[in-house]
Amino acid sequence: MGNRKQTVVVLGASPKPARYSNQALRLLDEAGYRVIPVHPRVESIEGLPVSAGLTLIDEPVHTLTLYVGEARSTPMIPDIVGLNPHRVIFNPGSESEQLEQKLRAHHIEVIHGCTLVMVRTNQF
């Protein structure tokens, strides 16, 4: 849906092909999105350059898709809000009431869904 050149940030990107976050970034890349995986200790995933952190991303972000649990996302709330994405997708297992409240307070759209399903069914 919309512009295929939209930037999508995958927080919790994994270099392991079996992980959902890895499958999502491959699917998004194949669909023509600009994908930025975020991982603190990996330089490249599936041929895509990795950002070590959200604060290092200096371009407009349409979608942030979360693959980290609440314990990992809570300390990152200021960085997530500071990234100012158009929307944030909470994939199963990434739910956080505190983060959701902060996003809504900053008028950032919140979606509970599965990125893989959304891309495959053209609802992304």
PDB file of C-alpha atoms in Angstrom:
ATOM      1  CA  MET A   1       0.000   0.000   0.000  1.00  0.00           C
ATOM      2  CA  GLY A   2       1.343   3.399  -0.872  1.00  0.00           C
ATOM      3  CA  ASN A   3       4.928   4.251  -1.642  1.00  0.00           C
ATOM      4  CA  ARG A   4       7.170   1.208  -1.893  1.00  0.00           C
ATOM      5  CA  LYS A   5      10.213   3.359  -1.134  1.00  0.00           C
ATOM      6  CA  GLN A   6       9.024   3.950   2.420  1.00  0.00           C
ATOM      7  CA  THR A   7      11.659   3.382   5.077  1.00  0.00           C
ATOM      8  CA  VAL A   8      10.897   0.554   7.493  1.00  0.00           C
ATOM      9  CA  VAL A   9      13.006   0.013  10.610  1.00  0.00           C
ATOM     10  CA  VAL A  10      13.129  -3.512  12.065  1.00  0.00           C
ATOM     11  CA  LEU A  11      13.950  -3.286  15.779  1.00  0.00           C
ATOM     12  CA  GLY A  12      15.196  -6.618  17.068  1.00  0.00           C
ATOM     13  CA  ALA A  13      16.420  -7.780  13.653  1.00  0.00           C
ATOM     14  CA  SER A  14      18.084 -11.179  13.805  1.00  0.00           C
ATOM     15  CA  PRO A  15      20.766 -12.621  11.532  1.00  0.00           C
ATOM     16  CA  LYS A  16      19.158 -16.074  12.083  1.00  0.00           C
ATOM     17  CA  PRO A  17      17.002 -16.945   9.030  1.00  0.00           C
ATOM     18  CA  ALA A  18      14.448 -18.891  11.099  1.00  0.00           C
ATOM     19  CA  ARG A  19      13.544 -15.834  13.210  1.00  0.00           C
ATOM     20  CA  TYR A  20      10.417 -13.883  12.307  1.00  0.00           C
ATOM     21  CA  SER A  21      12.331 -10.587  12.365  1.00  0.00           C
ATOM     22  CA  ASN A  22      14.724 -11.962   9.740  1.00  0.00           C
ATOM     23  CA  GLN A  23      11.859 -13.259   7.594  1.00  0.00           C
ATOM     24  CA  ALA A  24      10.124  -9.865   7.881  1.00  0.00           C
ATOM     25  CA  LEU A  25      13.133  -7.860   6.734  1.00  0.00           C
ATOM     26  CA  ARG A  26      13.658 -10.202   3.772  1.00  0.00           C
ATOM     27  CA  LEU A  27       9.979  -9.962   2.802  1.00  0.00           C
ATOM     28  CA  LEU A  28       9.974  -6.155   3.145  1.00  0.00           C
ATOM     29  CA  ASP A  29      13.162  -5.872   1.089  1.00  0.00           C
ATOM     30  CA  GLU A  30      11.683  -8.105  -1.641  1.00  0.00           C
ATOM     31  CA  ALA A  31       8.525  -5.942  -1.623  1.00  0.00           C
ATOM     32  CA  GLY A  32      10.655  -2.884  -2.404  1.00  0.00           C
ATOM     33  CA  TYR A  33      10.753  -1.105   0.952  1.00  0.00           C
ATOM     34  CA  ARG A  34      13.923   0.546   2.222  1.00  0.00           C
ATOM     35  CA  VAL A  35      14.705  -1.659   5.217  1.00  0.00           C
ATOM     36  CA  ILE A  36      16.945  -0.674   8.112  1.00  0.00           C
ATOM     37  CA  PRO A  37      17.611  -3.561  10.507  1.00  0.00           C
ATOM     38  CA  VAL A  38      18.649  -2.503  14.031  1.00  0.00           C
ATOM     39  CA  HIS A  39      21.007  -4.736  16.006  1.00  0.00           C
ATOM     40  CA  PRO A  40      23.758  -3.583  18.385  1.00  0.00           C
ATOM     41  CA  ARG A  41      26.393  -6.154  17.399  1.00  0.00           C
ATOM     42  CA  VAL A  42      25.865  -7.132  13.753  1.00  0.00           C
ATOM     43  CA  GLU A  43      27.017  -5.100  10.736  1.00  0.00           C
ATOM     44  CA  SER A  44      24.932  -6.752   8.009  1.00  0.00           C
ATOM     45  CA  ILE A  45      21.820  -8.966   7.863  1.00  0.00           C
ATOM     46  CA  GLU A  46      20.723 -10.568   4.587  1.00  0.00           C
ATOM     47  CA  GLY A  47      22.988  -8.140   2.732  1.00  0.00           C
ATOM     48  CA  LEU A  48      21.397  -5.073   4.344  1.00  0.00           C
ATOM     49  CA  PRO A  49      23.536  -2.641   6.350  1.00  0.00           C
ATOM     50  CA  VAL A  50      22.548  -2.681  10.017  1.00  0.00           C
ATOM     51  CA  SER A  51      22.166   0.320  12.310  1.00  0.00           C
ATOM     52  CA  ALA A  52      23.606  -0.223  15.786  1.00  0.00           C
ATOM     53  CA  GLY A  53      20.874   1.918  17.327  1.00  0.00           C
ATOM     54  CA  LEU A  54      17.788   4.022  16.665  1.00  0.00           C
ATOM     55  CA  THR A  55      19.570   7.310  17.402  1.00  0.00           C
ATOM     56  CA  LEU A  56      21.924   6.648  14.459  1.00  0.00           C
ATOM     57  CA  ILE A  57      19.063   6.705  11.920  1.00  0.00           C
ATOM     58  CA  ASP A  58      18.888  10.174  10.395  1.00  0.00           C
ATOM     59  CA  GLU A  59      16.153   9.871   7.787  1.00  0.00           C
ATOM     60  CA  PRO A  60      12.350   9.922   7.915  1.00  0.00           C
ATOM     61  CA  VAL A  61      10.898   6.573   8.993  1.00  0.00           C
ATOM     62  CA  HIS A  62       7.448   5.476   7.907  1.00  0.00           C
ATOM     63  CA  THR A  63       7.170   2.289   9.962  1.00  0.00           C
ATOM     64  CA  LEU A  64       8.984   0.886  12.976  1.00  0.00           C
ATOM     65  CA  THR A  65       8.229  -2.805  13.396  1.00  0.00           C
ATOM     66  CA  LEU A  66       9.018  -4.230  16.835  1.00  0.00           C
ATOM     67  CA  TYR A  67      10.551  -7.646  17.474  1.00  0.00           C
ATOM     68  CA  VAL A  68      11.730  -6.992  21.027  1.00  0.00           C
ATOM     69  CA  GLY A  69       9.859  -7.656  24.239  1.00  0.00           C
ATOM     70  CA  GLU A  70       8.784  -5.036  26.746  1.00  0.00           C
ATOM     71  CA  ALA A  71      11.910  -5.510  28.910  1.00  0.00           C
ATOM     72  CA  ARG A  72      14.094  -4.496  25.958  1.00  0.00           C
ATOM     73  CA  SER A  73      11.853  -1.791  24.500  1.00  0.00           C
ATOM     74  CA  THR A  74      11.148   0.113  27.744  1.00  0.00           C
ATOM     75  CA  PRO A  75      14.661   1.615  28.064  1.00  0.00           C
ATOM     76  CA  MET A  76      14.426   2.576  24.369  1.00  0.00           C
ATOM     77  CA  ILE A  77      11.156   4.532  24.662  1.00  0.00           C
ATOM     78  CA  PRO A  78      12.870   7.963  24.326  1.00  0.00           C
ATOM     79  CA  ASP A  79      14.769   6.751  21.242  1.00  0.00           C
ATOM     80  CA  ILE A  80      11.628   5.202  19.701  1.00  0.00           C
ATOM     81  CA  VAL A  81       9.627   8.399  20.233  1.00  0.00           C
ATOM     82  CA  GLY A  82      12.607  10.449  19.019  1.00  0.00           C
ATOM     83  CA  LEU A  83      12.719   8.443  15.790  1.00  0.00           C
ATOM     84  CA  ASN A  84       9.191   9.803  15.194  1.00  0.00           C
ATOM     85  CA  PRO A  85       7.956   7.072  12.841  1.00  0.00           C
ATOM     86  CA  HIS A  86       4.566   7.498  11.171  1.00  0.00           C
ATOM     87  CA  ARG A  87       3.489   4.217  12.794  1.00  0.00           C
ATOM     88  CA  VAL A  88       4.739   1.417  15.046  1.00  0.00           C
ATOM     89  CA  ILE A  89       3.774  -2.223  14.569  1.00  0.00           C
ATOM     90  CA  PHE A  90       3.708  -4.324  17.726  1.00  0.00           C
ATOM     91  CA  ASN A  91       4.335  -7.872  16.519  1.00  0.00           C
ATOM     92  CA  PRO A  92       3.142 -10.704  18.796  1.00  0.00           C
ATOM     93  CA  GLY A  93       5.257 -10.722  21.970  1.00  0.00           C
ATOM     94  CA  SER A  94       6.340  -7.085  21.694  1.00  0.00           C
ATOM     95  CA  GLU A  95       3.350  -5.520  23.438  1.00  0.00           C
ATOM     96  CA  SER A  96       4.092  -2.695  25.880  1.00  0.00           C
ATOM     97  CA  GLU A  97       1.372  -0.556  27.434  1.00  0.00           C
ATOM     98  CA  GLN A  98       3.894   2.081  28.517  1.00  0.00           C
ATOM     99  CA  LEU A  99       5.412   2.413  25.027  1.00  0.00           C
ATOM    100  CA  GLU A 100       1.973   2.444  23.423  1.00  0.00           C
ATOM    101  CA  GLN A 101       0.817   5.298  25.675  1.00  0.00           C
ATOM    102  CA  LYS A 102       3.929   7.356  24.836  1.00  0.00           C
ATOM    103  CA  LEU A 103       3.451   6.776  21.105  1.00  0.00           C
ATOM    104  CA  ARG A 104      -0.212   7.795  21.237  1.00  0.00           C
ATOM    105  CA  ALA A 105       0.732  10.910  23.237  1.00  0.00           C
ATOM    106  CA  HIS A 106       3.070  11.855  20.357  1.00  0.00           C
ATOM    107  CA  HIS A 107       0.394  11.126  17.709  1.00  0.00           C
ATOM    108  CA  ILE A 108       2.242   8.083  16.351  1.00  0.00           C
ATOM    109  CA  GLU A 109      -0.066   5.400  14.955  1.00  0.00           C
ATOM    110  CA  VAL A 110      -0.058   2.107  16.882  1.00  0.00           C
ATOM    111  CA  ILE A 111      -0.839  -1.187  15.148  1.00  0.00           C
ATOM    112  CA  HIS A 112      -1.068  -4.618  16.767  1.00  0.00           C
ATOM    113  CA  GLY A 113      -0.346  -7.077  14.016  1.00  0.00           C
ATOM    114  CA  CYS A 114       2.121  -9.392  12.355  1.00  0.00           C
ATOM    115  CA  THR A 115       4.375  -7.730   9.799  1.00  0.00           C
ATOM    116  CA  LEU A 116       4.739 -10.997   7.859  1.00  0.00           C
ATOM    117  CA  VAL A 117       0.972 -11.414   7.500  1.00  0.00           C
ATOM    118  CA  MET A 118       0.471  -7.730   6.708  1.00  0.00           C
ATOM    119  CA  VAL A 119       3.025  -7.764   3.868  1.00  0.00           C
ATOM    120  CA  ARG A 120       1.804 -11.090   2.457  1.00  0.00           C
ATOM    121  CA  THR A 121      -1.831  -9.919   2.411  1.00  0.00           C
ATOM    122  CA  ASN A 122      -1.034  -6.445   1.002  1.00  0.00           C
ATOM    123  CA  GLN A 123      -2.163  -4.743   4.217  1.00  0.00           C
ATOM    124  CA  PHE A 124       1.233  -3.245   5.012  1.00  0.00           C
TER     125      PHE A 124
END
